[in-house]
mmCIF file of C-alpha atoms and ligand atoms in Angstrom:
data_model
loop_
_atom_site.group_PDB
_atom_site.id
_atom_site.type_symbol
_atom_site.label_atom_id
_atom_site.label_comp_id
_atom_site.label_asym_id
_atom_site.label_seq_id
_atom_site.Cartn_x
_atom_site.Cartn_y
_atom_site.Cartn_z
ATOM 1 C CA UNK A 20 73.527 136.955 122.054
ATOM 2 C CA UNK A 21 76.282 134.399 121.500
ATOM 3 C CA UNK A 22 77.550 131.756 119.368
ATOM 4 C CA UNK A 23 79.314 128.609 120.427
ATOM 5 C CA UNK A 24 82.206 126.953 118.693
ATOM 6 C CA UNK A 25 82.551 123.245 119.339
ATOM 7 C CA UNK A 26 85.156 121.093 117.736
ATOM 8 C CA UNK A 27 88.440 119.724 118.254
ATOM 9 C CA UNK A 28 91.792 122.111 119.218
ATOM 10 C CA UNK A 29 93.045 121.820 115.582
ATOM 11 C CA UNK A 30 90.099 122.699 114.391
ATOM 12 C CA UNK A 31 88.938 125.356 117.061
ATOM 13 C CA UNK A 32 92.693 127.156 116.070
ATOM 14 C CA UNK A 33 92.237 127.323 112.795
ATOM 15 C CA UNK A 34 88.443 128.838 112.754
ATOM 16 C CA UNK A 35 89.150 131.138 115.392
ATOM 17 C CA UNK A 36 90.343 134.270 113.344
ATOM 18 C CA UNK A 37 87.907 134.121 110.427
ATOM 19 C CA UNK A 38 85.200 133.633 112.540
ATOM 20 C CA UNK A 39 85.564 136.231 114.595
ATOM 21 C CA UNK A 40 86.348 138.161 111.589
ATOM 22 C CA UNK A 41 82.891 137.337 109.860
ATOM 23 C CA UNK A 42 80.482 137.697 112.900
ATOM 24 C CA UNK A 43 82.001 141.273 114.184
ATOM 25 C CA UNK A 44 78.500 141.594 116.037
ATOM 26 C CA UNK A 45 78.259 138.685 117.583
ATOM 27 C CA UNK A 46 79.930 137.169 120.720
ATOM 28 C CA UNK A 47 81.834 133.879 119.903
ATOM 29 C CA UNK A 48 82.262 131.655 122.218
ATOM 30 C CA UNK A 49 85.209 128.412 122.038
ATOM 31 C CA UNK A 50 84.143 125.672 123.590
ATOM 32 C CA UNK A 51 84.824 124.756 126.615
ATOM 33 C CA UNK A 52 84.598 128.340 127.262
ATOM 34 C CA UNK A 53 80.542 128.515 126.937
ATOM 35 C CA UNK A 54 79.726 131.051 129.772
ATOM 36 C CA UNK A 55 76.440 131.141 130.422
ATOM 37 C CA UNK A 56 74.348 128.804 128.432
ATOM 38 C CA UNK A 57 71.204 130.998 128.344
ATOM 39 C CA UNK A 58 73.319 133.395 126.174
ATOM 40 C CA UNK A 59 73.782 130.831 123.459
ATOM 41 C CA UNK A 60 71.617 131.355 120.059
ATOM 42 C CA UNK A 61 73.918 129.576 117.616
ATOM 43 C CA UNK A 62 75.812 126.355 118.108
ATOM 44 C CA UNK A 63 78.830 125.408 115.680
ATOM 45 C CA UNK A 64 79.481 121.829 116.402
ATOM 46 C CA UNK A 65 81.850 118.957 114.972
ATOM 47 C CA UNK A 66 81.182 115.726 117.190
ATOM 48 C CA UNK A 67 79.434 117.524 120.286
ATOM 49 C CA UNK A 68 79.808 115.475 123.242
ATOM 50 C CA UNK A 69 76.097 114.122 123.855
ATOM 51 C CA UNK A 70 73.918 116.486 126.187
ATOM 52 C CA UNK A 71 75.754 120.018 125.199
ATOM 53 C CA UNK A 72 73.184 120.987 122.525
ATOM 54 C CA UNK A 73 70.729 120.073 125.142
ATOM 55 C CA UNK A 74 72.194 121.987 127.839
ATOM 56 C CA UNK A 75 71.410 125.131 126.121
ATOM 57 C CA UNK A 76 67.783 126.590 126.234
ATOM 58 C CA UNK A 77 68.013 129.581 124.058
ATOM 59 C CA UNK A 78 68.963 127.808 120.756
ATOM 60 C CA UNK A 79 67.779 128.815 117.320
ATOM 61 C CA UNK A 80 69.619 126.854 115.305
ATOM 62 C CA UNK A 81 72.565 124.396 114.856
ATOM 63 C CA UNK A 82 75.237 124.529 112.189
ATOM 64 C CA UNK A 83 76.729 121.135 111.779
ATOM 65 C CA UNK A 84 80.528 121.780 110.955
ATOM 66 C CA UNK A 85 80.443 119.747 107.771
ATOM 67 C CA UNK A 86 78.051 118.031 105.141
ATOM 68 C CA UNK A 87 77.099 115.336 107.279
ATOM 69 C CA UNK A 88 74.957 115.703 110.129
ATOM 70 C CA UNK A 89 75.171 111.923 111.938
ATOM 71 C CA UNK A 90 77.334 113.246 114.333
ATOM 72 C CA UNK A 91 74.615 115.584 115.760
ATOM 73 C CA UNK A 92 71.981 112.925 115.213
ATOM 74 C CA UNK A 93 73.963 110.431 117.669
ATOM 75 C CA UNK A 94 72.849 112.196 120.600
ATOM 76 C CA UNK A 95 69.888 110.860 122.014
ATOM 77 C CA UNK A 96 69.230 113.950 123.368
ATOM 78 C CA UNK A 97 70.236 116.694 120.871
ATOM 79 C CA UNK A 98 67.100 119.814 120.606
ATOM 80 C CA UNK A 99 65.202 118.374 117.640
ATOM 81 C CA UNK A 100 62.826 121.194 117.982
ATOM 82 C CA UNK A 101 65.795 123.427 117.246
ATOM 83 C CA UNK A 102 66.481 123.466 112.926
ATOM 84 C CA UNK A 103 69.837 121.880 112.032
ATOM 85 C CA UNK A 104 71.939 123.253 108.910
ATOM 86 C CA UNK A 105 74.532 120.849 107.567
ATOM 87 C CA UNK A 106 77.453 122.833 105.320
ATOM 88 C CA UNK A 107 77.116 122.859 101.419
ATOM 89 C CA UNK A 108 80.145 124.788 100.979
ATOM 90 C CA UNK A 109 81.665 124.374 96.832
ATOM 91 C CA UNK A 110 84.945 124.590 98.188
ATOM 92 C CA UNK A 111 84.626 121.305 99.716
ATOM 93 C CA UNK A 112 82.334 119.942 96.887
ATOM 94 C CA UNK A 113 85.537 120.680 94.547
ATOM 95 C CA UNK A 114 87.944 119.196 96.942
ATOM 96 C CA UNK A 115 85.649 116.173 97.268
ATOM 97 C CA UNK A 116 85.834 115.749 93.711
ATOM 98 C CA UNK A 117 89.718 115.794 93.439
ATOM 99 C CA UNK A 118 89.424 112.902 96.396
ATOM 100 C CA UNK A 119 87.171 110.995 94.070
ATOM 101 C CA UNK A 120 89.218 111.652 90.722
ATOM 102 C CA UNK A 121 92.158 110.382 92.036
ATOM 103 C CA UNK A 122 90.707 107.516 93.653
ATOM 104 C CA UNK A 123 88.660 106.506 90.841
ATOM 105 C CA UNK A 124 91.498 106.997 88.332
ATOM 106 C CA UNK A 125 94.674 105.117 90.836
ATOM 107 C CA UNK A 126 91.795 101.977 90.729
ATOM 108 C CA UNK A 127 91.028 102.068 87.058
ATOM 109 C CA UNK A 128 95.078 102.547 86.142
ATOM 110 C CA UNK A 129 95.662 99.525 88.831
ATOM 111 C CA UNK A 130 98.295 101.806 90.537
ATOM 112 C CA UNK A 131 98.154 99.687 93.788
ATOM 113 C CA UNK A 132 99.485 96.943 91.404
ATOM 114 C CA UNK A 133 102.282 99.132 90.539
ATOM 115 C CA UNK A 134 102.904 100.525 93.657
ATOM 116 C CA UNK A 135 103.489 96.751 94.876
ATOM 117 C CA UNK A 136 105.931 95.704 91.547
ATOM 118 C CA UNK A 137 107.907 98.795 92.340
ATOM 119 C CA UNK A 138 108.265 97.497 96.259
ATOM 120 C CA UNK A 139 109.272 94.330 94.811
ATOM 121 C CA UNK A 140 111.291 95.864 91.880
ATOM 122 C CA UNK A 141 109.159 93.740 89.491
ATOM 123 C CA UNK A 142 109.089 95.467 85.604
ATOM 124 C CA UNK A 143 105.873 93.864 84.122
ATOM 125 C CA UNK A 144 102.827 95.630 82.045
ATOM 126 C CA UNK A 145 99.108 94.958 82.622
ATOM 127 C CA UNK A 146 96.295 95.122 80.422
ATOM 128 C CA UNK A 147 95.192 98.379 79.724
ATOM 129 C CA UNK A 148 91.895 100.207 79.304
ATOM 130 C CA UNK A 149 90.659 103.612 78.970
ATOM 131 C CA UNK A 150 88.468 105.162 81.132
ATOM 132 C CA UNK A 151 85.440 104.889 78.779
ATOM 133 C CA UNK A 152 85.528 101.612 79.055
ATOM 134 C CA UNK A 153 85.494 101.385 82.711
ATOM 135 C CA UNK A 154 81.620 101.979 84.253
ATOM 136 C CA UNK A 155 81.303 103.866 87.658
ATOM 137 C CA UNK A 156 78.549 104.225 89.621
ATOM 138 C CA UNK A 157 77.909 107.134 92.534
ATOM 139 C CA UNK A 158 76.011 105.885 95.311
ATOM 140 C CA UNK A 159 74.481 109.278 96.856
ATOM 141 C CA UNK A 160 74.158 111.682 94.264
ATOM 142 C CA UNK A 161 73.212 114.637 95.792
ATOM 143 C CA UNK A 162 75.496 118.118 96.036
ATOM 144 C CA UNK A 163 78.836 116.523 96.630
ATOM 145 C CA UNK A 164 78.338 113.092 94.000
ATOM 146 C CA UNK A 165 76.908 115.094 91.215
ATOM 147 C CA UNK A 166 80.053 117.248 90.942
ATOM 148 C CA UNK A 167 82.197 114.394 91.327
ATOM 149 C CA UNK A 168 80.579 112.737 88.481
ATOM 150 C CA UNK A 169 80.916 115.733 86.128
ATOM 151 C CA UNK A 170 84.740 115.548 87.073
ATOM 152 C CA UNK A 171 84.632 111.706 86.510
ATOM 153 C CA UNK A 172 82.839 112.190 83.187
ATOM 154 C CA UNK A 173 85.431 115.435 81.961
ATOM 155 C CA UNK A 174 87.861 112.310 82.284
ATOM 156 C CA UNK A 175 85.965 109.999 80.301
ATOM 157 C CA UNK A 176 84.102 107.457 82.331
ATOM 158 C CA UNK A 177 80.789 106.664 82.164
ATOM 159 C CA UNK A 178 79.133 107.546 85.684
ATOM 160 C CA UNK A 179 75.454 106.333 86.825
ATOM 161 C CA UNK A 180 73.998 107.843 89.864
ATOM 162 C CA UNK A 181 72.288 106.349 92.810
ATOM 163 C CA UNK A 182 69.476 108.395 94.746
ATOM 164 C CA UNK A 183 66.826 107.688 97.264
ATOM 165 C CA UNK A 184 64.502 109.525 94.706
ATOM 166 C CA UNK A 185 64.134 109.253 90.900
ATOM 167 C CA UNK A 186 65.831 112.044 89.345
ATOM 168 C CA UNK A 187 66.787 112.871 85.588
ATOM 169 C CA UNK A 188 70.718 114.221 85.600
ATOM 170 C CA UNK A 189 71.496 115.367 81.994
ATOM 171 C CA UNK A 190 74.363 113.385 80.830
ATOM 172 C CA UNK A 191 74.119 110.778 83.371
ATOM 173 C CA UNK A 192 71.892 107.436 83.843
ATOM 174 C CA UNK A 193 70.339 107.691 87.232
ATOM 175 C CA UNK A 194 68.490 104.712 89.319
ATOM 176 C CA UNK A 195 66.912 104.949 92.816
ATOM 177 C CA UNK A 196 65.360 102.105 95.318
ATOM 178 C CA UNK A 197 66.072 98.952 96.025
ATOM 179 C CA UNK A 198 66.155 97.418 92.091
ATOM 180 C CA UNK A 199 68.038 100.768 90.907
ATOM 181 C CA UNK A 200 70.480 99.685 93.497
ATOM 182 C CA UNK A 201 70.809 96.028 91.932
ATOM 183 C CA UNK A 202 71.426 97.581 88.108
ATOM 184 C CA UNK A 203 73.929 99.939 89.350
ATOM 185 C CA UNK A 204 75.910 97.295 91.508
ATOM 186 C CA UNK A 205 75.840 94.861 88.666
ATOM 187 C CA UNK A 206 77.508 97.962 85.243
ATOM 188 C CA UNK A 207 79.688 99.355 87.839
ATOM 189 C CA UNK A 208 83.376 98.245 87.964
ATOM 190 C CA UNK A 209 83.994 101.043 90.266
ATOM 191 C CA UNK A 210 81.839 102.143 93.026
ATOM 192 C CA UNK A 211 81.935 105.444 95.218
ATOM 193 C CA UNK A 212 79.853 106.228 97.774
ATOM 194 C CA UNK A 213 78.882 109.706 98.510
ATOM 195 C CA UNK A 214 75.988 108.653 100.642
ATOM 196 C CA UNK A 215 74.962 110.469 104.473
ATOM 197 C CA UNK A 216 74.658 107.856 106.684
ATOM 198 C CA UNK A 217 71.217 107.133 107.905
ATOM 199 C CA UNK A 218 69.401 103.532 109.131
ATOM 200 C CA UNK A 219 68.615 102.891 105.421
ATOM 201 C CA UNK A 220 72.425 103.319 104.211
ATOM 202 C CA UNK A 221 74.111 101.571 107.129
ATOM 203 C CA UNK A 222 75.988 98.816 105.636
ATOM 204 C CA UNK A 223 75.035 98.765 102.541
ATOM 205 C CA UNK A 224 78.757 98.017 101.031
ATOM 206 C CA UNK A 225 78.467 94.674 101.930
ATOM 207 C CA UNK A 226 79.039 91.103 100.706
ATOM 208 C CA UNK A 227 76.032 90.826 99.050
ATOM 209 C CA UNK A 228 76.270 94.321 97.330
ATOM 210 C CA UNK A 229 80.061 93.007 95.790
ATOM 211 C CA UNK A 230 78.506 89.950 94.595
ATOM 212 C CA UNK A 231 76.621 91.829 92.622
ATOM 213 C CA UNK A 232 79.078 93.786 91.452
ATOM 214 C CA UNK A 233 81.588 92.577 88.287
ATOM 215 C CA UNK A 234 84.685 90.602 89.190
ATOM 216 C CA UNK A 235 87.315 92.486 90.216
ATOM 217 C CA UNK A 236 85.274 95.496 90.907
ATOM 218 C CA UNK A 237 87.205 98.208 93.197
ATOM 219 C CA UNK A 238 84.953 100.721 96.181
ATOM 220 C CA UNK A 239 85.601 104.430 97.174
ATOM 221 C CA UNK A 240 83.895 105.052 100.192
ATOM 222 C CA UNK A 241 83.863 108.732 101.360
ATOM 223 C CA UNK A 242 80.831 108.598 102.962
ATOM 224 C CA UNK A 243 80.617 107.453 106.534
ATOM 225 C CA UNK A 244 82.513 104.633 107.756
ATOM 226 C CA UNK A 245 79.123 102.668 108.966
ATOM 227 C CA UNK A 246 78.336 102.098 105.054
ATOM 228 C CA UNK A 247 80.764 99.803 104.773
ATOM 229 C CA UNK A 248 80.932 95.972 106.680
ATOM 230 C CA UNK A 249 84.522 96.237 107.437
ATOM 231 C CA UNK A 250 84.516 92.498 108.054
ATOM 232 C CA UNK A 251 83.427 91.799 104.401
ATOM 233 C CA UNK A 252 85.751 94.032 102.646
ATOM 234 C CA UNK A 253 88.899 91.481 102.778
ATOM 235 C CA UNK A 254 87.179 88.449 102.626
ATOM 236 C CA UNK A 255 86.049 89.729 99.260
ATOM 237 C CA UNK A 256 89.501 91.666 97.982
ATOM 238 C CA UNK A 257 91.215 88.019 99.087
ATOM 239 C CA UNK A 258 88.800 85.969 96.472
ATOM 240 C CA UNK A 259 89.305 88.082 93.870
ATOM 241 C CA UNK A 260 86.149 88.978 93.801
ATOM 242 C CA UNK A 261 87.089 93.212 94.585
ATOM 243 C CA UNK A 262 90.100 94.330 93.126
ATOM 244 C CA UNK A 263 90.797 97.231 95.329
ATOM 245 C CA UNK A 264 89.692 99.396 98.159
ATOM 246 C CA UNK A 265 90.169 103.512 98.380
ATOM 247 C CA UNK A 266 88.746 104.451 102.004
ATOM 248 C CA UNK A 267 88.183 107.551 103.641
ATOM 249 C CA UNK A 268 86.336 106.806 106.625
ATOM 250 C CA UNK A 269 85.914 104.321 108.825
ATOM 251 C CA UNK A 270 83.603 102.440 111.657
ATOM 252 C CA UNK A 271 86.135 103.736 114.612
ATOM 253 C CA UNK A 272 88.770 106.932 113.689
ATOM 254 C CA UNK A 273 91.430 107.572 114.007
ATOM 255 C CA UNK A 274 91.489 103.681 112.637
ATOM 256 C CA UNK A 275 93.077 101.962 114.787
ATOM 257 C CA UNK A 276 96.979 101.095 115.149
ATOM 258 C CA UNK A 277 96.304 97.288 114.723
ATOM 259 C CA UNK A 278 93.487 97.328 112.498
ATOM 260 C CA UNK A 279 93.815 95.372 109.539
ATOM 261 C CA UNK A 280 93.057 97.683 106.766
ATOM 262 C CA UNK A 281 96.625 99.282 107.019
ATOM 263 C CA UNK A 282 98.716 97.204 106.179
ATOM 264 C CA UNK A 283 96.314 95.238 103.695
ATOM 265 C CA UNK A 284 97.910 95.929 100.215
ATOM 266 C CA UNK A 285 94.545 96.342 98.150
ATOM 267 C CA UNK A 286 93.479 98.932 100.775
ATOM 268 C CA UNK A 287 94.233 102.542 100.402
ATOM 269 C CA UNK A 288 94.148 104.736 103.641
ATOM 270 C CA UNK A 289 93.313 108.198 103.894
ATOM 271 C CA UNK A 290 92.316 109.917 107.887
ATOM 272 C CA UNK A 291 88.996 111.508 106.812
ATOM 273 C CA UNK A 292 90.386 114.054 104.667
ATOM 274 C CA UNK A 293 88.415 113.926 101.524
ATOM 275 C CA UNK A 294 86.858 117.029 101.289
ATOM 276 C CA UNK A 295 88.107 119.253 104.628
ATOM 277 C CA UNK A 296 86.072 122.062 105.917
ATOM 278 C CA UNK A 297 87.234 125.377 104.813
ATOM 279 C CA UNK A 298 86.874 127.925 108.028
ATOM 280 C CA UNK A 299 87.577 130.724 105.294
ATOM 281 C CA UNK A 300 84.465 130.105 102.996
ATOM 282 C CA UNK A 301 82.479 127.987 105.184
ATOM 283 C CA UNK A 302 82.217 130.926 107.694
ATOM 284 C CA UNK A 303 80.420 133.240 105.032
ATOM 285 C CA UNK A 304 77.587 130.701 104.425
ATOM 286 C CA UNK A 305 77.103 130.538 108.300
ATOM 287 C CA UNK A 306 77.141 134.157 108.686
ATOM 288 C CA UNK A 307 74.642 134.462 105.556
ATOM 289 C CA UNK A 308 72.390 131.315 107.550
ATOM 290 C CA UNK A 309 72.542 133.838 110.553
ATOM 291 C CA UNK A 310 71.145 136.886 108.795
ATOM 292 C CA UNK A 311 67.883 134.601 107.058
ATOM 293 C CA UNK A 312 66.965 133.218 110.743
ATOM 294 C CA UNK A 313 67.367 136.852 111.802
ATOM 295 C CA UNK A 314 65.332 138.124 109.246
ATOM 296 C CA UNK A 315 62.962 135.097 109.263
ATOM 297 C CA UNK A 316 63.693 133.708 106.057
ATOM 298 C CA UNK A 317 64.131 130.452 105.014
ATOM 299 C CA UNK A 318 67.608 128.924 106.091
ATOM 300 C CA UNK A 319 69.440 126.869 103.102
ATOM 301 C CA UNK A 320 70.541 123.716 103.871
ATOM 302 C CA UNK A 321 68.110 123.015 106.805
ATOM 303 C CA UNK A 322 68.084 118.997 107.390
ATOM 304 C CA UNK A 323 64.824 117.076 106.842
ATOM 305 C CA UNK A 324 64.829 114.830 109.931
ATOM 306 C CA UNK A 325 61.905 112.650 107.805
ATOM 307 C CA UNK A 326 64.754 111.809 105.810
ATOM 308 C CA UNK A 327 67.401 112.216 108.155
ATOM 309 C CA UNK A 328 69.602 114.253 106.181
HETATM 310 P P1 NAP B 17 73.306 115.389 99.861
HETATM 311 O O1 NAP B 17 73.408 116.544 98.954
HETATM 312 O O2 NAP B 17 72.208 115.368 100.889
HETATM 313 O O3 NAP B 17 73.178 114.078 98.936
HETATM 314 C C1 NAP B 17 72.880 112.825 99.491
HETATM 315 C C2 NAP B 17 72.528 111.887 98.366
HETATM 316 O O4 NAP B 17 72.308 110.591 98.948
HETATM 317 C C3 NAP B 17 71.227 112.274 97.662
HETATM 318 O O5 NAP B 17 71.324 111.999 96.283
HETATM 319 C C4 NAP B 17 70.204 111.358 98.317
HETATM 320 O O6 NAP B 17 69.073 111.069 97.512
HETATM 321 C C5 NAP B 17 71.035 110.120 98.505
HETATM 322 N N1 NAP B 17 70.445 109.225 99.509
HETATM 323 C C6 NAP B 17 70.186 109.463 100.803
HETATM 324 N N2 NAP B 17 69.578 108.397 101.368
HETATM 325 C C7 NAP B 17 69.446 107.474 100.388
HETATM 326 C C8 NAP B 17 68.886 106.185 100.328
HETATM 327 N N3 NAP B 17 68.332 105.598 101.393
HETATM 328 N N4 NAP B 17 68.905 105.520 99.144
HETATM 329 C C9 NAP B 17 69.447 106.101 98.048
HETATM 330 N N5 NAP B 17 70.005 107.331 98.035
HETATM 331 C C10 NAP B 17 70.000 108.010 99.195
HETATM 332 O O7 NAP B 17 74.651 115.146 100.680
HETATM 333 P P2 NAP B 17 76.141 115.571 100.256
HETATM 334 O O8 NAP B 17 76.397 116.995 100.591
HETATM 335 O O9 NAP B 17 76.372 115.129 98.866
HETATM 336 O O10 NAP B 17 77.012 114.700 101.292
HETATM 337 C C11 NAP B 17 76.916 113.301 101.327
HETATM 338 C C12 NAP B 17 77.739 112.717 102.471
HETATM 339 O O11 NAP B 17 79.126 112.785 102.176
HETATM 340 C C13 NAP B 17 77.630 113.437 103.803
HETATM 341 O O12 NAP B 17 76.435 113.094 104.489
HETATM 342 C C14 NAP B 17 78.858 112.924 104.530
HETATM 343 O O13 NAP B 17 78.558 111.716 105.213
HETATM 344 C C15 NAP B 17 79.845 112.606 103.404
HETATM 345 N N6 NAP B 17 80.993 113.547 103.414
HETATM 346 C C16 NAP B 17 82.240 113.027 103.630
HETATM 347 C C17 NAP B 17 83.327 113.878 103.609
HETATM 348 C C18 NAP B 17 84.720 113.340 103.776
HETATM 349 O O14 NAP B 17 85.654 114.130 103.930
HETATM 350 N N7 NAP B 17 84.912 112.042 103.733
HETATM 351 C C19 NAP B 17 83.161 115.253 103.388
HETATM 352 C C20 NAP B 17 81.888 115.738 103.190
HETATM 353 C C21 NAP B 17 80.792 114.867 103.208
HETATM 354 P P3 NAP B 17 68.057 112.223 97.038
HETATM 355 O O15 NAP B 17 68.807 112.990 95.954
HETATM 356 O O16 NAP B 17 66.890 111.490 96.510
HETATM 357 O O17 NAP B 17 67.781 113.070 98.245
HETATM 358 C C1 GLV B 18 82.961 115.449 106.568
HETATM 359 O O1 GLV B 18 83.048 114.290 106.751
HETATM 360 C C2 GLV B 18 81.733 116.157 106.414
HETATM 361 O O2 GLV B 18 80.666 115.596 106.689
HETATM 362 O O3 GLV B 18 81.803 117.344 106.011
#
């Protein structure tokens, strides 16, 4: 009985110790170290290279090594008879809702405006507001974009969430489909998205999603970086029409060296960082996922491949 460990050598070094540490029983295996495949029960994967879930018969389930689970569901050939647990881990929740306080509160205090006079040693004051007076709406407001809003709404902004199903939030105003989507998009002047990225999300920050937004609206996107059309984002930051970008993730990463987005001045940067896996609490929930499928009881945080996530 083993487990596999499959992500990248920063990663693989820094879950190393507290994985061992919290599966004394078990065998774990580091990647590319697997042994013999037939050995393999659990597979702990970050961006597995497509055919190495598949390449191992005895599976009984699949931890994905964060929230998001597209990175498993890439592979054509990935064991979909095999469950597959994504991470729900508050740690990261938390730190995903510091990413999204200061991003949401650098865009409403128009610190990329005074980041730039600064650069250009230019003294001048804007117009002001508080955050009460600036709307933002969560696209995705599941685990991670419901505590994000409470943060955003301890501050004093008025959130909205956006979910594929109806849902009352206490507190906050809540739309779902395709017209929820339009009234959201039109009170927002800041939108995040906390979405997972499946066929129906792809995209969807687009040009036709800013128009709808109010002028000199500003994005977050945290998500994945297939929500957003990179080739719409400075067409509509150039017109005026979006004041400001904070991004986390992107179509190709590491973004590329000569991609514009760098050096674009209404664009923050940030390598995929917003909310980091934590090996030291994250390894707890996957040894407590390890003893339910032992004891055949129901796993938490088992994707729904109907909805694909
Ligand atoms: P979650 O709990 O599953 O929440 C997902 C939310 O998105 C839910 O509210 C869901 O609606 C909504 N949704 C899904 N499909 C939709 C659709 N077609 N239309 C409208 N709403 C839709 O996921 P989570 O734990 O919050 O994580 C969300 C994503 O964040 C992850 O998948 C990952 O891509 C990203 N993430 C990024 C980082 C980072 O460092 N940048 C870190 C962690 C996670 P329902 O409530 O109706 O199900
Ligand atoms: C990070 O992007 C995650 O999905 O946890």
């Amino acid at each position: 009985m083993a487990i596999l460990f499959r992500s990248g050598p920063a990663s693989t070094a820094r879950w190393r110790a507290p994985l061992t540490e919290a599966l004394p029983d078990h065998e774990v295996r580091f990647w590319p170290e697997t042994g013999e495949p037939a050995d393999i029960d659990y597979a702990l994967v970050w961006h597995p290279e497509p055919g190495l879930l598949a390449s191992l018969p005895s599976l009984k389930l699949i931890f994905s090594l964060g929230a998001g689970i597209d990175h498993v569901l890439r592979d054509p050939t990935w064991p979909r008879q095999v469950p597959l647990v994504r991470l729900v881990d508050p740690y990261m929740t938390e730190a995903m809702s510091e990413y999204i306080a200061l991003s949401v509160l650098r865009l409403h205090r128009q610190d990329l405006d005074y980041r730039a006079q600064q650069l250009a040693g230019v003294w001048e004051e804007r117009a002001q507001k508080n955050a009460a007076e600036r709307p933002v709406g969560i696209l995705g407001f599941g685990a991670l974009g419901q505590v994000a809003a409470q943060r955003l709404r301890a501050i004093g902004f008025e959130v909205a969430g956006w979910s594929r199903s109806p849902k009352q939030v206490p507190d906050f105003a809540t739309y779902s489909g395709k017209d929820g989507l339009d009234a959201l998009l039109r009170r927002s002047e800041i939108v995040v998205c906390l979405l997972p990225l499946t066929p129906q999300t792809t995209g969807i920050l687009n040009a036709a999603a800013f128009a709808r937004m109010p002028r000199g609206a500003a994005i977050v996107n945290a998500g994945r970086g297939g929500h957003l059309v990179e080739a719409d984002l400075i067409p509509a930051l150039d017109s005026g029409q979006l004041a400001g970008a904070v991004l986390d993730v992107f179509q190709e990463e590491p973004l590329p060296a000569d991609h514009p987005f760098w050096r674009h001045s209404r664009i923050v940067v940030t390598p995929h960082v917003a909310a980091e896996t934590h090996p030291e609490t994250a390894v707890n929930i996957i040894r407590d996922a390890i003893s339910c499928c032992e004891a055949g009881r129901t796993i938490p945080n088992r994707v729904d491949l109907a909805r694909g996530y």
